[in-house]
PDB file of C-alpha atoms in Angstrom:
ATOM      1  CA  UNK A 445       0.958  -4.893  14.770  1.00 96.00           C
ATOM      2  CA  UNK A 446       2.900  -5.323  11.686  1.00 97.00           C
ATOM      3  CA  UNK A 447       2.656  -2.441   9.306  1.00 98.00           C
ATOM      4  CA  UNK A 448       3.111  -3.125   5.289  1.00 98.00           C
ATOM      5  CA  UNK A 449       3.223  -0.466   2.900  1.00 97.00           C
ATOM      6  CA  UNK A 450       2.172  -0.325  -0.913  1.00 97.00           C
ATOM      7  CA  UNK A 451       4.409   2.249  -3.119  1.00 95.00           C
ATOM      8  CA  UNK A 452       5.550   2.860  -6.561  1.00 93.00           C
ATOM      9  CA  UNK A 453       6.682   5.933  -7.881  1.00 90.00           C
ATOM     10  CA  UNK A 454       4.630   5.032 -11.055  1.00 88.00           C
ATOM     11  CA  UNK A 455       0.766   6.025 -10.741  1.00 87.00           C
ATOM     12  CA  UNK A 456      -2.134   3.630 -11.854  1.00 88.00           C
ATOM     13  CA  UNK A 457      -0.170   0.194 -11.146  1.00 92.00           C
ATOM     14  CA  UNK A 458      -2.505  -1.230  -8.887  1.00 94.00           C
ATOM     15  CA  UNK A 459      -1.502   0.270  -5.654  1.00 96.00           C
ATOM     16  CA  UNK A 460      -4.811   1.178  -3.917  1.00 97.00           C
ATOM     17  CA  UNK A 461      -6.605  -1.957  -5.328  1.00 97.00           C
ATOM     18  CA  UNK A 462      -3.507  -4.136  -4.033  1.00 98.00           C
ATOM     19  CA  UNK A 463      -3.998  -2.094  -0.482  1.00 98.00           C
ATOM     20  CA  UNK A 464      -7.395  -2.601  -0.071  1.00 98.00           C
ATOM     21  CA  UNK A 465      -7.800  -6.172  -1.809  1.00 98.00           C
ATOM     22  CA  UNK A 466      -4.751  -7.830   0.861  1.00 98.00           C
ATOM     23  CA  UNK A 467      -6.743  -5.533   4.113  1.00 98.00           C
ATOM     24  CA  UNK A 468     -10.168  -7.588   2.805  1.00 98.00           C
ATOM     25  CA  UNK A 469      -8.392 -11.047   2.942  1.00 98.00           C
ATOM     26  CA  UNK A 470      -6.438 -10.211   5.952  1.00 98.00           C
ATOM     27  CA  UNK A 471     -10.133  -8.600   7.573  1.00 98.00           C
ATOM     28  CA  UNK A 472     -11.841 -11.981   6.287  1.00 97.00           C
ATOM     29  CA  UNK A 473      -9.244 -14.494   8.395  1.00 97.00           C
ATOM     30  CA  UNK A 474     -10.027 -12.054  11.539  1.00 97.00           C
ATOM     31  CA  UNK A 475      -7.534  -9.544  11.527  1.00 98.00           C
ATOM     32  CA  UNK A 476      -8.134  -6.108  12.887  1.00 98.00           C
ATOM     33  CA  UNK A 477      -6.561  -3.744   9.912  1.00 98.00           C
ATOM     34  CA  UNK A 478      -6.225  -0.179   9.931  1.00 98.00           C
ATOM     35  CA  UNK A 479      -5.624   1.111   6.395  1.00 98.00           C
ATOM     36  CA  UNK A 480      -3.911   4.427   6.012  1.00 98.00           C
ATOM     37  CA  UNK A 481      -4.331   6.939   2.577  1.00 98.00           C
ATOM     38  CA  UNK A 482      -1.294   9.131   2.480  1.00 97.00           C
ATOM     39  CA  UNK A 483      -1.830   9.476  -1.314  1.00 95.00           C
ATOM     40  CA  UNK A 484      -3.350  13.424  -1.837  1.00 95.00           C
ATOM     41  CA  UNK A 485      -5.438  12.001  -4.695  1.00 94.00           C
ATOM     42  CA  UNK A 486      -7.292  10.068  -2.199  1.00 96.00           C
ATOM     43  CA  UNK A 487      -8.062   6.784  -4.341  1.00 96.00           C
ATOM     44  CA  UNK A 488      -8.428   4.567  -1.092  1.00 98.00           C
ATOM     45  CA  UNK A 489     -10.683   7.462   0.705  1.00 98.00           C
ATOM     46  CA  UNK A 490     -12.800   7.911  -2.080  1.00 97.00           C
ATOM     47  CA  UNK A 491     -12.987   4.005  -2.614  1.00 97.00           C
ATOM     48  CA  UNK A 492     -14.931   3.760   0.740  1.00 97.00           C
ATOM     49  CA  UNK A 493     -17.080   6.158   0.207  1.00 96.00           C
ATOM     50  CA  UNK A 494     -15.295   9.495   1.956  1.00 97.00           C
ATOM     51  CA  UNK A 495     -14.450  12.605  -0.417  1.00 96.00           C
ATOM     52  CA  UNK A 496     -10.645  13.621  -0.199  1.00 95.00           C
ATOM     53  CA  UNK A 497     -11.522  17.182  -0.729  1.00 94.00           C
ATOM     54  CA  UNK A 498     -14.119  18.029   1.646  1.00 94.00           C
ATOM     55  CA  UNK A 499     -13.402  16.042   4.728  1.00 94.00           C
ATOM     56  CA  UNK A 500     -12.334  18.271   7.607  1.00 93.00           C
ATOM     57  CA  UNK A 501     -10.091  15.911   9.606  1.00 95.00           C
ATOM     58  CA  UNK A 502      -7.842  13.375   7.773  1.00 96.00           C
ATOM     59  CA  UNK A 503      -4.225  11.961   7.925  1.00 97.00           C
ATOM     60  CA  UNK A 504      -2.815  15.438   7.264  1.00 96.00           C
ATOM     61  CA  UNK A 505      -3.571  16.698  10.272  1.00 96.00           C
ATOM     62  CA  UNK A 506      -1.157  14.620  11.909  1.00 96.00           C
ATOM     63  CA  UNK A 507       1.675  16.780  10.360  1.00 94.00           C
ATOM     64  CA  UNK A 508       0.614  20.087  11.848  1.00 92.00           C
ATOM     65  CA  UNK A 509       2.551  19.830  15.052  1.00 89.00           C
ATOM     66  CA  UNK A 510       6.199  20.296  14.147  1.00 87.00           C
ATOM     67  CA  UNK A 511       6.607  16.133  13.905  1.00 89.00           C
ATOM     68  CA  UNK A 512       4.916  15.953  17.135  1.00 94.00           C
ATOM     69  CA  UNK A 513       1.488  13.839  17.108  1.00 96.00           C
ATOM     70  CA  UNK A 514      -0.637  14.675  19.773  1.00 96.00           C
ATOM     71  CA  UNK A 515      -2.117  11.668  22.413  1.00 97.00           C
ATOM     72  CA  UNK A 516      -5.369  10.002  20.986  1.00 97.00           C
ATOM     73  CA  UNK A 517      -5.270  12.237  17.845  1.00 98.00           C
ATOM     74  CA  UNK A 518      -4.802   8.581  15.400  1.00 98.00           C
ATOM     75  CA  UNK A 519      -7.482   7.179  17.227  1.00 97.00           C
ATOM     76  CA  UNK A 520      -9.762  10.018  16.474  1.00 98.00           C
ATOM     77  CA  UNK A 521      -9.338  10.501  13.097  1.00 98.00           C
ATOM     78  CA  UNK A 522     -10.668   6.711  11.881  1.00 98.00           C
ATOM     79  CA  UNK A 523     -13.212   5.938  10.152  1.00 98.00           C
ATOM     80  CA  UNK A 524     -15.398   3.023   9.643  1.00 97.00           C
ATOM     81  CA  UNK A 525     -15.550   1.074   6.017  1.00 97.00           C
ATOM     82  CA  UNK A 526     -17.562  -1.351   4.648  1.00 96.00           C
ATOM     83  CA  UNK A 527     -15.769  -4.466   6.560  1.00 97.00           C
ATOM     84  CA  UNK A 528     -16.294  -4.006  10.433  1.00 97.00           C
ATOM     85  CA  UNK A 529     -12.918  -5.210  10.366  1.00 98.00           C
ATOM     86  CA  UNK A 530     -11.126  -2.656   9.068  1.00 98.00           C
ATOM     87  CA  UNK A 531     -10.685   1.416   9.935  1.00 98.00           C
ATOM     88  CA  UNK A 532      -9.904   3.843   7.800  1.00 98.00           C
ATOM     89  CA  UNK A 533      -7.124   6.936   8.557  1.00 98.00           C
ATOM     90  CA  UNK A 534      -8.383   8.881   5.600  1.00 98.00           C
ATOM     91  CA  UNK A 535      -6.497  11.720   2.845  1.00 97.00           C
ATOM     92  CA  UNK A 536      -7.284  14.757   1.838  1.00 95.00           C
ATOM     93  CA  UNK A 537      -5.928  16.940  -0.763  1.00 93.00           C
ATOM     94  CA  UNK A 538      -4.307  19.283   1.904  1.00 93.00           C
ATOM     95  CA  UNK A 539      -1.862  16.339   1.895  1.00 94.00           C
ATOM     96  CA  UNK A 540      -0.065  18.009  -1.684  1.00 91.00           C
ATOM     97  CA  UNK A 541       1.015  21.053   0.464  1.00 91.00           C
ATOM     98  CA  UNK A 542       3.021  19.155   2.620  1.00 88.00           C
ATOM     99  CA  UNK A 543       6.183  19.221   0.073  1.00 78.00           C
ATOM    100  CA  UNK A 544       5.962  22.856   0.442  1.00 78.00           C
ATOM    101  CA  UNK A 545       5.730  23.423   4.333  1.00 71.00           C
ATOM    102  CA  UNK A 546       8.399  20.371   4.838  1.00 62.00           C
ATOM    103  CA  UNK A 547      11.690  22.076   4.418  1.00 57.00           C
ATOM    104  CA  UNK A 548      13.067  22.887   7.632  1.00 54.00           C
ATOM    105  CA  UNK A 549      11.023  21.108   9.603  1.00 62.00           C
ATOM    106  CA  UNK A 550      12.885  18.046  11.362  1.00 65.00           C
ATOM    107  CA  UNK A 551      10.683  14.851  12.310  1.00 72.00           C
ATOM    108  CA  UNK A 552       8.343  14.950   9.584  1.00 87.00           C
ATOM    109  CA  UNK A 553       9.712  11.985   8.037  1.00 89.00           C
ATOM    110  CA  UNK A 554       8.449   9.542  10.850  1.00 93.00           C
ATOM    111  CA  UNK A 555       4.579  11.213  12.179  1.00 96.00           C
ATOM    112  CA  UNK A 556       3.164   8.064  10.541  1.00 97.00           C
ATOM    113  CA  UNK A 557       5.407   5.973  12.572  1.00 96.00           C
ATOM    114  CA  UNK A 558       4.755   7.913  15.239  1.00 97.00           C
ATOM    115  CA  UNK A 559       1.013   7.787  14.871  1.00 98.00           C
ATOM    116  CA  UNK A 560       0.579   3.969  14.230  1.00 98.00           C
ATOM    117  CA  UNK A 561       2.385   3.320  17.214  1.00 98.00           C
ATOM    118  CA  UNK A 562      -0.682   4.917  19.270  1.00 98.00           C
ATOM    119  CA  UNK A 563      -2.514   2.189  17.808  1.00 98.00           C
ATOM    120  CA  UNK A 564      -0.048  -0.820  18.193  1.00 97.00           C
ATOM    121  CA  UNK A 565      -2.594  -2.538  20.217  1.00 96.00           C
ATOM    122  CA  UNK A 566      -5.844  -2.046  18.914  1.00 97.00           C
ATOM    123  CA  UNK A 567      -4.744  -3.618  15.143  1.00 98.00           C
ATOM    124  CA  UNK A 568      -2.777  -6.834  14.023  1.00 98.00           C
ATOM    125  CA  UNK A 569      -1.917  -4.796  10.396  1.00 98.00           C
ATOM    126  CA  UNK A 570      -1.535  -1.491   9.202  1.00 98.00           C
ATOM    127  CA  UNK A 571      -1.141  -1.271   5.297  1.00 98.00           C
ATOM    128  CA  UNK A 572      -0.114   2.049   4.103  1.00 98.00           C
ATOM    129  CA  UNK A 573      -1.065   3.195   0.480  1.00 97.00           C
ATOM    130  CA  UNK A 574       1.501   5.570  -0.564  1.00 95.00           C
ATOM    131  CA  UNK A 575       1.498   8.682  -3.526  1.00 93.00           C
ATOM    132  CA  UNK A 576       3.261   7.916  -6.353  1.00 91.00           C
ATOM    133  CA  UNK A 577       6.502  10.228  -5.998  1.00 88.00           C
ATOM    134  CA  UNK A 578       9.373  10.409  -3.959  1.00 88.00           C
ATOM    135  CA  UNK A 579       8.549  12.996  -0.915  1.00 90.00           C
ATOM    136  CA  UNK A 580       7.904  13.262   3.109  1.00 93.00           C
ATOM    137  CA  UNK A 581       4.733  11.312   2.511  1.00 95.00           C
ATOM    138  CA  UNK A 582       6.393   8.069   0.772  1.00 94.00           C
ATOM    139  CA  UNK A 583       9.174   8.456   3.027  1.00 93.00           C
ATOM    140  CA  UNK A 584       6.818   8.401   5.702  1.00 95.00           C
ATOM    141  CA  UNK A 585       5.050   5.129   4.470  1.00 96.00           C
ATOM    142  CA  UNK A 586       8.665   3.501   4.056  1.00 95.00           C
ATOM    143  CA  UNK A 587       9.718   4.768   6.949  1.00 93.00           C
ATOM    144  CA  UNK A 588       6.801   3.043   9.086  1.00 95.00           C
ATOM    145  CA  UNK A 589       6.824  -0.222   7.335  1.00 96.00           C
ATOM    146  CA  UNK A 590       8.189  -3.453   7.963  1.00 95.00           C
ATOM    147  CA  UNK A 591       7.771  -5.067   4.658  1.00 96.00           C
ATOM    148  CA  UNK A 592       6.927  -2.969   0.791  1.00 97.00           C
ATOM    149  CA  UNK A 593       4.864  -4.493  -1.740  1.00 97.00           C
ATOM    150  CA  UNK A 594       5.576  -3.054  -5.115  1.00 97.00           C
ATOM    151  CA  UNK A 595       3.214  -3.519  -7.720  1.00 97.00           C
ATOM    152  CA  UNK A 596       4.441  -2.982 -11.138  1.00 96.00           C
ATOM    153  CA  UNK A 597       1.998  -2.854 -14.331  1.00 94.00           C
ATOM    154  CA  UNK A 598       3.571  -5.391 -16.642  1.00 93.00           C
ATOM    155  CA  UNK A 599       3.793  -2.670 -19.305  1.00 91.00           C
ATOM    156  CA  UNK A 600       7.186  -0.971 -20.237  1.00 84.00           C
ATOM    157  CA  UNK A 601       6.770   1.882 -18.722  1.00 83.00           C
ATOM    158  CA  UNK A 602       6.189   0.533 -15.581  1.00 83.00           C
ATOM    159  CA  UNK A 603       9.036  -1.392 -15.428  1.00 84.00           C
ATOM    160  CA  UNK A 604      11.235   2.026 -15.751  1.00 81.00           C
ATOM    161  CA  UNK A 605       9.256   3.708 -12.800  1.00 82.00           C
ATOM    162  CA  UNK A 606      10.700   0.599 -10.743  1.00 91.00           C
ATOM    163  CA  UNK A 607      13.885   1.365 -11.157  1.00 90.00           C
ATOM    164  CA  UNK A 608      13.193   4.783  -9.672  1.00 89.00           C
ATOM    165  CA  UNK A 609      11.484   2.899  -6.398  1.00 92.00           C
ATOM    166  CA  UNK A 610      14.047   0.289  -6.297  1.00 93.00           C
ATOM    167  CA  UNK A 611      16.837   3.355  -6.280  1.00 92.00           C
ATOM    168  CA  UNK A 612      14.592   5.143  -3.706  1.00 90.00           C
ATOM    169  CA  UNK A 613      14.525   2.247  -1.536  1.00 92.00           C
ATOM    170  CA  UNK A 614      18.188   1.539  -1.700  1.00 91.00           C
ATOM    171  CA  UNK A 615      18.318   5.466  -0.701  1.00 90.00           C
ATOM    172  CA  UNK A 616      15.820   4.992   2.430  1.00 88.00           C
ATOM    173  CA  UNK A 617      17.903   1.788   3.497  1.00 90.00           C
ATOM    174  CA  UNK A 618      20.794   3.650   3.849  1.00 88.00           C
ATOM    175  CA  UNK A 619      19.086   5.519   7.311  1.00 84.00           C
ATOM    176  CA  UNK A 620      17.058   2.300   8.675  1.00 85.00           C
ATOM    177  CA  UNK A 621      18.475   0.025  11.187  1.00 85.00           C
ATOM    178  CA  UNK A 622      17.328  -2.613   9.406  1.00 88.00           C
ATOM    179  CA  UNK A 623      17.026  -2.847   5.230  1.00 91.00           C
ATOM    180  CA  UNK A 624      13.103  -2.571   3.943  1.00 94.00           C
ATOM    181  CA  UNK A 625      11.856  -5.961   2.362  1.00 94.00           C
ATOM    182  CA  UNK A 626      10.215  -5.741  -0.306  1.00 96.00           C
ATOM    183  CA  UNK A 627       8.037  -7.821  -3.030  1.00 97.00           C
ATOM    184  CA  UNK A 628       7.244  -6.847  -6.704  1.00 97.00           C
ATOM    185  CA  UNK A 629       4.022  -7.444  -7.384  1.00 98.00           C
ATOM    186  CA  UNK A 630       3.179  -7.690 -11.382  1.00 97.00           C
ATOM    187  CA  UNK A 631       0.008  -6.448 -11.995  1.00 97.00           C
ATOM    188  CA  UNK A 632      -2.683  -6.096 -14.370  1.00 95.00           C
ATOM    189  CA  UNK A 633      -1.730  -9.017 -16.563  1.00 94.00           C
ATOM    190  CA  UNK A 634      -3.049 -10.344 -19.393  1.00 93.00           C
ATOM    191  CA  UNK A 635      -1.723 -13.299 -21.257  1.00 90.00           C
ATOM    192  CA  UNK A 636      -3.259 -12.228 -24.515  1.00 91.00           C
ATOM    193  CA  UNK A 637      -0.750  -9.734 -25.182  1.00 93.00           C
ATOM    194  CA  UNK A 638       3.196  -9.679 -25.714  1.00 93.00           C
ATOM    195  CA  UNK A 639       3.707  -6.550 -23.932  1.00 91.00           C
ATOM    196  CA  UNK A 640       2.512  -8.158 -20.756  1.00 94.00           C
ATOM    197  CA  UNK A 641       4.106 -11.561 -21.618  1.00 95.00           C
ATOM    198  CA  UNK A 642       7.513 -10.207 -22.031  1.00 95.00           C
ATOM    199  CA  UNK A 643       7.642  -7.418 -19.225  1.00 94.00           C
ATOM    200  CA  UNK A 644       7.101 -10.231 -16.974  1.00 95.00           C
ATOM    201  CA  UNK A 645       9.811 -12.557 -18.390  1.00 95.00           C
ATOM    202  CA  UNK A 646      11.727  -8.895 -18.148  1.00 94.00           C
ATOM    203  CA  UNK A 647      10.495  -8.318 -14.521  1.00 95.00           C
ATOM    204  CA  UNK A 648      11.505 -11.945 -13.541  1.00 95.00           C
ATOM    205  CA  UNK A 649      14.733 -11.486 -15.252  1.00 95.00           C
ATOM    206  CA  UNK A 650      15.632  -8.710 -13.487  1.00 93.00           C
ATOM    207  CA  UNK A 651      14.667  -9.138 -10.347  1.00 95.00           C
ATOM    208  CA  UNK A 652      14.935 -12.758  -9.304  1.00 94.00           C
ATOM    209  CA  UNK A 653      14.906 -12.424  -5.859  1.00 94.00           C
ATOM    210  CA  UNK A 654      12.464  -9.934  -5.084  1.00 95.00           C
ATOM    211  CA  UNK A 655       9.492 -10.769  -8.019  1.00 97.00           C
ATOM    212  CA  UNK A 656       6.740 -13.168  -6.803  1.00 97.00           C
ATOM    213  CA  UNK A 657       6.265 -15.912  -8.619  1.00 95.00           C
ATOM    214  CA  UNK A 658       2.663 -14.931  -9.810  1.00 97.00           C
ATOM    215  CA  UNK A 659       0.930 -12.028 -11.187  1.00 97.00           C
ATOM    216  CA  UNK A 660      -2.619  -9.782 -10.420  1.00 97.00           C
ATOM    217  CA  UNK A 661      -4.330 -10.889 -13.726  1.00 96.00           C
ATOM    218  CA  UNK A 662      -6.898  -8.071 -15.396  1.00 95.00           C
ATOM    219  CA  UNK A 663     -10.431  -8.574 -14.115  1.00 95.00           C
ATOM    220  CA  UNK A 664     -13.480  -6.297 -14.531  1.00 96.00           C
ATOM    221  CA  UNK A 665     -14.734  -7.405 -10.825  1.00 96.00           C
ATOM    222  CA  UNK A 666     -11.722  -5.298  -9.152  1.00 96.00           C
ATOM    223  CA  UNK A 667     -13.079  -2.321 -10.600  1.00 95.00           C
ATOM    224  CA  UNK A 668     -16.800  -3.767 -10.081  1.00 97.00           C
ATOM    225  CA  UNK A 669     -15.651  -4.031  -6.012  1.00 97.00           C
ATOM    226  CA  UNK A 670     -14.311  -0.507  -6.274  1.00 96.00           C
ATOM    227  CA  UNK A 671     -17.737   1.150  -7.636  1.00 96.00           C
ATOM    228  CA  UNK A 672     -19.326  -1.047  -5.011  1.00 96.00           C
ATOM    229  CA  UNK A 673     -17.335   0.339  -2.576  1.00 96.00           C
ATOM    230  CA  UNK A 674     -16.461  -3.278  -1.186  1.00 97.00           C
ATOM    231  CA  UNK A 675     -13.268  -4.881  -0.780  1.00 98.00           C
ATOM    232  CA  UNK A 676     -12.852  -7.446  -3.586  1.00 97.00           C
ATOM    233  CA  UNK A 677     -13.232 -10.294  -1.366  1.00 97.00           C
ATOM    234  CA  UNK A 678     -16.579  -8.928  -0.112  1.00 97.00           C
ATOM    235  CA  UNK A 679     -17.369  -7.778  -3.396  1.00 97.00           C
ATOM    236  CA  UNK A 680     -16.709 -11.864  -5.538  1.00 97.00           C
ATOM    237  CA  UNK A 681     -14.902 -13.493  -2.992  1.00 94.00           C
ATOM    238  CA  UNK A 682     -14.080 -16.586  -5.843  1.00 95.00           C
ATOM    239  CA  UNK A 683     -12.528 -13.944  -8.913  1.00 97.00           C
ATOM    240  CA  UNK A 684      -9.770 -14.553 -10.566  1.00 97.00           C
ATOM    241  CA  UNK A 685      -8.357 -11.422  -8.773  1.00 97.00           C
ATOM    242  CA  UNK A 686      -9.247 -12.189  -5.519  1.00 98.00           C
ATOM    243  CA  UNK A 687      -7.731 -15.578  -5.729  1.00 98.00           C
ATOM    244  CA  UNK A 688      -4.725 -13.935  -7.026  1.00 98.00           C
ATOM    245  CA  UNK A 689      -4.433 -12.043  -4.054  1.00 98.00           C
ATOM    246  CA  UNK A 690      -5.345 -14.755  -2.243  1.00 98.00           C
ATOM    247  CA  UNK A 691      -1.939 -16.343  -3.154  1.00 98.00           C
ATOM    248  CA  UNK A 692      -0.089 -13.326  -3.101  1.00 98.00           C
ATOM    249  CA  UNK A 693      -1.411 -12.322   0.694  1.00 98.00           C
ATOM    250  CA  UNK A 694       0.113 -15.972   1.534  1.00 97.00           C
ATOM    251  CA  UNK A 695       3.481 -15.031   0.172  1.00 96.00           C
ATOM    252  CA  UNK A 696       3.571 -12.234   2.235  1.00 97.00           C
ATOM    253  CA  UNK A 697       2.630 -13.850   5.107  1.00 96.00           C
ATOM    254  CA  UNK A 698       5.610 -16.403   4.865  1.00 92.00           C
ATOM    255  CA  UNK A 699       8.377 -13.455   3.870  1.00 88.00           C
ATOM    256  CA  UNK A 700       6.862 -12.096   6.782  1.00 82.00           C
ATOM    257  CA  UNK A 701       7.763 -15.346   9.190  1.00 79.00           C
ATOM    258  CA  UNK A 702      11.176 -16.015   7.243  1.00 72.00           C
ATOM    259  CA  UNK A 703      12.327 -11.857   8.310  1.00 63.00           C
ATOM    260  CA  UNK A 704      10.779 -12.911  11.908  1.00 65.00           C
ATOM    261  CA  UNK A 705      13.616 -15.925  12.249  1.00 53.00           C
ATOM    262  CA  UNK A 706      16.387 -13.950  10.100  1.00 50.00           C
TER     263      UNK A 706
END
């Protein structure tokens, strides 16, 4: 299985669309995906039709034993989605209390690791959608991973909330074996105005080596797929979005091969 996670420490970049949109593509070329919510606001949950604050089992309750995750407990808390393809390990918003219970509990920083490797064999991909601030949970997804996608509104502010992940990253480095990858993924683009033209020249500018070379243009059928409660693939499988990720899932895939051979 290889597990990719999706994190910014900026909220409403594109994260859980980006999440959901590469699991579609990945489901549609016969991949078995598990995609895992550890954002408390429960975006990706509530996208496939499961409410975040009344489920009774989710991905929090993988935290409740000390760092320890109990045999067969990932398995048990999936749940199916709208692609037979792909499984769900849903949030709740018991997930926000977590910051406050963490402190002086060792481990915590690797249950997610722990828990997807119960399920090493029964998936080719795990994508993780992370919360948008630096805490047990992102540190968790980072933790897990094996290569980051960072999506990044082309919009100012976005591009400051990037320097806090790329700092956070350089941070989480520092205790893996081997650095985190990672791609910046500009999002929600739309020619027709400077702010997006020049945050991408800025983006590109900035960070040569890690931007891809394309962008997730603005398109009303993303949020169409969401209120549909389809991935965007099943949802318009030829919109411009869907294309875009089309291309950007490809990328991926080769950064993937080249970190194989390196």
């Amino acid at each position: 299985m290889r597990v990719w996670a999706v994190a910014n420490q900026k909220g409403g970049v594109g994260k859980t669309t980006t999440s959901i949109a590469l699991a579609g593509l990945l489901a549609e070329a016969g991949k078995r995906v598990v995609v895992v919510d550890l954002d408390p606001h429960g975006s990706m949950t509530s996208y496939f039709g499961q409410d975040p604050d009344t489920l009774e089992h989710s991905s929090f309750d993988l935290f409740l034993n000390k760092g320890v995750v109990p045999d067969g407990l990932p398995g048990q808390l999936l749940l199916p989605t709208s692609d037979k393809r792909i499984s769900l390990l849903p949030s709740s918003t018991a997930l926000a209390t977590l910051e406050r219970q963490s402190p002086g509990q060792s481990g915590l920083g690797l249950v997610i690791a722990r828990s997807l490797a119960q399920l090493w064999q029964d998936f080719d991909y795990a994508i993780i959608d992370s919360p948008p601030l630096l805490g047990v949970l992102m540190v968790n997804a980072l933790a897990a991973s094996q290569q980051l996608a960072i999506p990044v509104q082309t919009e100012f502010l976005a591009v400051k909330g990037l320097e806090r992940m790329v700092n956070t990253l350089a941070m989480i480095n520092r205790s893996r074996k081997v650095p985190l990858p990672y791609t910046i993924v500009p999002t929600l683009f739309d020619r027709r105005t400077q702010a997006s033209m020049s945050t991408l020249k800025l983006l590109r500018d900035s960070y040569p080596e890690h931007v891809w070379n394309a962008f997730i243009p603005v398109d009303t059928r993303l949020r169409d797929a969401s209120r549909a409660g389809l991935t965007p693939s099943q949802f318009d499988h030829k919109s411009r979005g869907v294309l875009a990720y089309r291309a950007l899932l490809k990328h991926l895939l080769t950064e993937q091969l080249v970190g194989q051979v390196a």
